[in-house]
Structure formats: structure tokens, C-alpha cells
């Protein structure tokens, strides 16, 4: 591993672990945990390649291996503001399930344009189901802990 005394720079390939916390301090997501999205390995990023949020990029620039920084993201920089227009009702017959979804459950629905959307069931009344298409973290300020593990300078 090369000398990283100047810290990470644009073009460097870095390995980073991250942990996302809700405003209540609960862990929402962590690269250390094994899940559908993560295998527990650190994230490998080339700084400046456009693959990460600008706030993260600004935070990672200058970090040294072993350093940990915390950054707060406003809703519009994370999963967006909560959009009340994404709360709507659908007929049960619109769903292709062989079971009745439960309140609080995340279900996949097919939109009129043919795309699929993951929505949360808010209420079930008769033949109608009220759903919310917002991301569960929409409208929330999130805190990210970023730990720089390795820096491979550009060109090496």
C-alpha cells in the first residue's frame, strides 16, 4: 500500500465501510452487515467517478486510512423529501397475489407504465389498499459514519 499521508484524492481507489443511522440512532444500513444489498465487505470506490453522492465524496477527500468521519445528509441529499403524492389507494383486484397483504408489509406492484414499484401497505379497507411509494427513509435526515480502510493512489 502506498503512502497516504496526504489523504485520499480524486482518482484514488479506496475501500470504505459505512453505517447509516436514522434520526433515532437506529442502524438502517451498514456495509459490515450481510444482507441482500451487502456481503459484509467494504465498498470499493474510485473517488470522482460519479458513483457516490457529492457530500460523501467531499467527506472522503483528504481522509487517511484508519480515519472515521461522520456526515449528516439532509433528506434531499439522501432519499429525497417525503412526497404525499406517492401515497395512494389501489383495488385489491389490481394485485396478483395469492394471499392478502398485511398492513406494514412491503409489496411489489406493477405500475400502469409497466414498471414495478416497491410500496408499503398502510391500510386495508374493503376492496381497497392504501399504499406508500416513498422510500422508508424519505424525509429523514440521516447520519453516515464513513471509515476509510485503504487508499490506492491513482495510477498504481
Coordinates of C-alpha atoms in Angstrom, one line a residue:
X1 CA 0.0 0.0 0.0
X2 CA 1.3 3.4 -1.0
X3 CA 1.9 6.4 1.3
X4 CA -1.5 8.1 2.1
X5 CA -0.1 10.8 4.3
X6 CA -1.8 13.5 2.2
X7 CA -5.1 11.6 2.4
X8 CA -7.4 10.4 -0.3
X9 CA -7.5 12.4 -3.6
X10 CA -9.7 12.4 -6.7
X11 CA -8.9 9.3 -8.8
X12 CA -7.8 7.2 -5.8
X13 CA -9.4 3.8 -5.3
X14 CA -10.5 3.5 -1.7
X15 CA -12.1 0.9 0.5
X16 CA -14.7 2.3 2.9
X17 CA -17.1 0.9 5.4
X18 CA -20.2 2.9 6.1
X19 CA -23.1 2.8 8.6
X20 CA -26.3 4.7 8.2
X21 CA -28.3 5.8 11.2
X22 CA -31.8 7.1 11.5
X23 CA -32.6 10.3 13.5
X24 CA -33.4 8.0 16.4
X25 CA -29.9 6.5 16.2
X26 CA -31.0 3.1 14.9
X27 CA -28.8 1.4 12.2
X28 CA -30.7 1.5 8.9
X29 CA -27.9 0.0 6.7
X30 CA -24.3 -1.0 7.2
X31 CA -21.7 -2.3 4.7
X32 CA -20.5 -4.6 7.5
X33 CA -23.8 -6.5 7.7
X34 CA -24.6 -9.3 5.3
X35 CA -27.9 -8.6 3.5
X36 CA -29.4 -8.6 0.1
X37 CA -27.6 -5.4 -0.7
X38 CA -24.2 -6.1 1.0
X39 CA -21.9 -9.1 1.6
X40 CA -20.2 -7.6 4.6
X41 CA -17.2 -6.4 2.5
X42 CA -16.1 -2.7 2.4
X43 CA -17.3 -0.7 -0.5
X44 CA -14.6 0.0 -3.2
X45 CA -14.9 3.4 -4.8
X46 CA -12.8 5.4 -7.3
X47 CA -13.1 8.9 -5.9
X48 CA -14.6 11.2 -8.5
X49 CA -16.1 8.5 -10.9
X50 CA -19.6 9.7 -10.2
X51 CA -20.7 6.6 -8.3
X52 CA -21.3 8.3 -4.9
X53 CA -23.1 11.3 -3.6
X54 CA -21.2 14.6 -3.7
X55 CA -21.5 15.0 0.1
X56 CA -19.8 11.6 0.6
X57 CA -17.1 12.5 -2.0
X58 CA -16.3 15.8 -0.2
X59 CA -16.1 13.9 3.1
X60 CA -13.8 11.1 1.8
X61 CA -11.4 13.5 0.1
X62 CA -8.5 14.1 2.5
X63 CA -9.3 11.2 4.8
X64 CA -6.4 8.9 5.8
X65 CA -6.5 5.1 6.2
X66 CA -8.0 4.3 9.6
X67 CA -9.8 7.6 9.9
X68 CA -13.6 7.7 10.7
X69 CA -15.8 10.7 9.8
X70 CA -19.5 11.3 10.4
X71 CA -21.7 13.3 8.0
X72 CA -25.3 14.2 8.1
X73 CA -27.4 14.2 5.0
X74 CA -30.5 16.3 4.6
X75 CA -33.5 14.4 3.1
X76 CA -32.9 15.9 -0.3
X77 CA -29.3 14.7 -0.3
X78 CA -30.3 11.2 0.9
X79 CA -33.6 9.5 -0.2
X80 CA -35.5 12.7 -1.0
X81 CA -38.2 14.6 0.7
X82 CA -41.4 12.8 1.6
X83 CA -43.9 13.1 -1.3
X84 CA -47.5 12.8 -0.2
X85 CA -48.5 12.2 -3.9
X86 CA -46.8 8.8 -3.6
X87 CA -49.5 7.7 -1.1
X88 CA -52.5 6.3 -3.0
X89 CA -55.1 3.6 -3.0
X90 CA -55.4 0.6 -5.3
X91 CA -58.1 -2.1 -5.7
X92 CA -57.2 -5.5 -4.3
X93 CA -58.1 -6.9 -7.6
X94 CA -55.2 -4.9 -9.1
X95 CA -52.8 -7.1 -7.2
X96 CA -51.7 -10.5 -8.5
X97 CA -51.1 -12.0 -5.0
X98 CA -52.4 -15.4 -4.0
X99 CA -52.6 -14.0 -0.4
X100 CA -53.9 -10.9 1.3
X101 CA -51.1 -8.4 2.1
X102 CA -50.8 -7.2 5.7
X103 CA -50.6 -3.6 7.0
X104 CA -46.9 -2.7 7.3
X105 CA -45.8 -5.2 4.6
X106 CA -43.7 -4.1 1.6
X107 CA -45.1 -5.4 -1.6
X108 CA -44.2 -5.0 -5.3
X109 CA -46.9 -3.6 -7.6
X110 CA -46.9 -3.2 -11.4
X111 CA -47.5 0.4 -12.4
X112 CA -49.6 1.5 -15.4
X113 CA -46.4 2.2 -17.4
X114 CA -45.3 -1.4 -16.8
X115 CA -42.6 -0.6 -14.3
X116 CA -42.6 -2.2 -10.8
X117 CA -42.6 -0.3 -7.6
X118 CA -42.0 -1.4 -4.0
X119 CA -44.7 0.1 -1.8
X120 CA -45.6 -0.2 1.9
X121 CA -49.2 -1.2 2.8
X122 CA -50.7 1.5 5.1
X123 CA -54.3 0.4 5.3
X124 CA -56.7 -2.2 4.0
X125 CA -60.4 -1.2 3.8
X126 CA -62.8 -3.5 2.0
X127 CA -61.6 -3.9 -1.6
X128 CA -59.0 -1.1 -1.4
X129 CA -55.5 -1.0 -0.2
X130 CA -53.7 2.3 0.7
X131 CA -50.0 2.2 -0.1
X132 CA -47.0 4.5 0.3
X133 CA -44.4 4.5 -2.5
X134 CA -41.9 6.7 -0.7
X135 CA -38.6 5.2 0.4
X136 CA -38.8 4.3 4.1
X137 CA -36.1 6.9 4.8
X138 CA -37.6 9.7 2.6
X139 CA -38.0 12.9 4.5
X140 CA -35.4 12.0 7.2
X141 CA -32.0 13.4 7.9
X142 CA -29.6 10.5 8.0
X143 CA -26.2 10.2 9.7
X144 CA -23.5 8.3 7.9
X145 CA -20.3 7.0 9.6
X146 CA -17.6 6.6 6.9
X147 CA -14.4 4.6 7.8
X148 CA -11.5 4.8 5.4
X149 CA -9.8 1.4 5.3
X150 CA -7.4 1.6 2.4
X151 CA -6.3 4.1 -0.2
X152 CA -4.7 3.0 -3.5
X153 CA -3.4 6.2 -5.2
X154 CA -4.5 6.8 -8.8
X155 CA -2.2 5.3 -11.4
X156 CA -0.9 2.4 -9.2

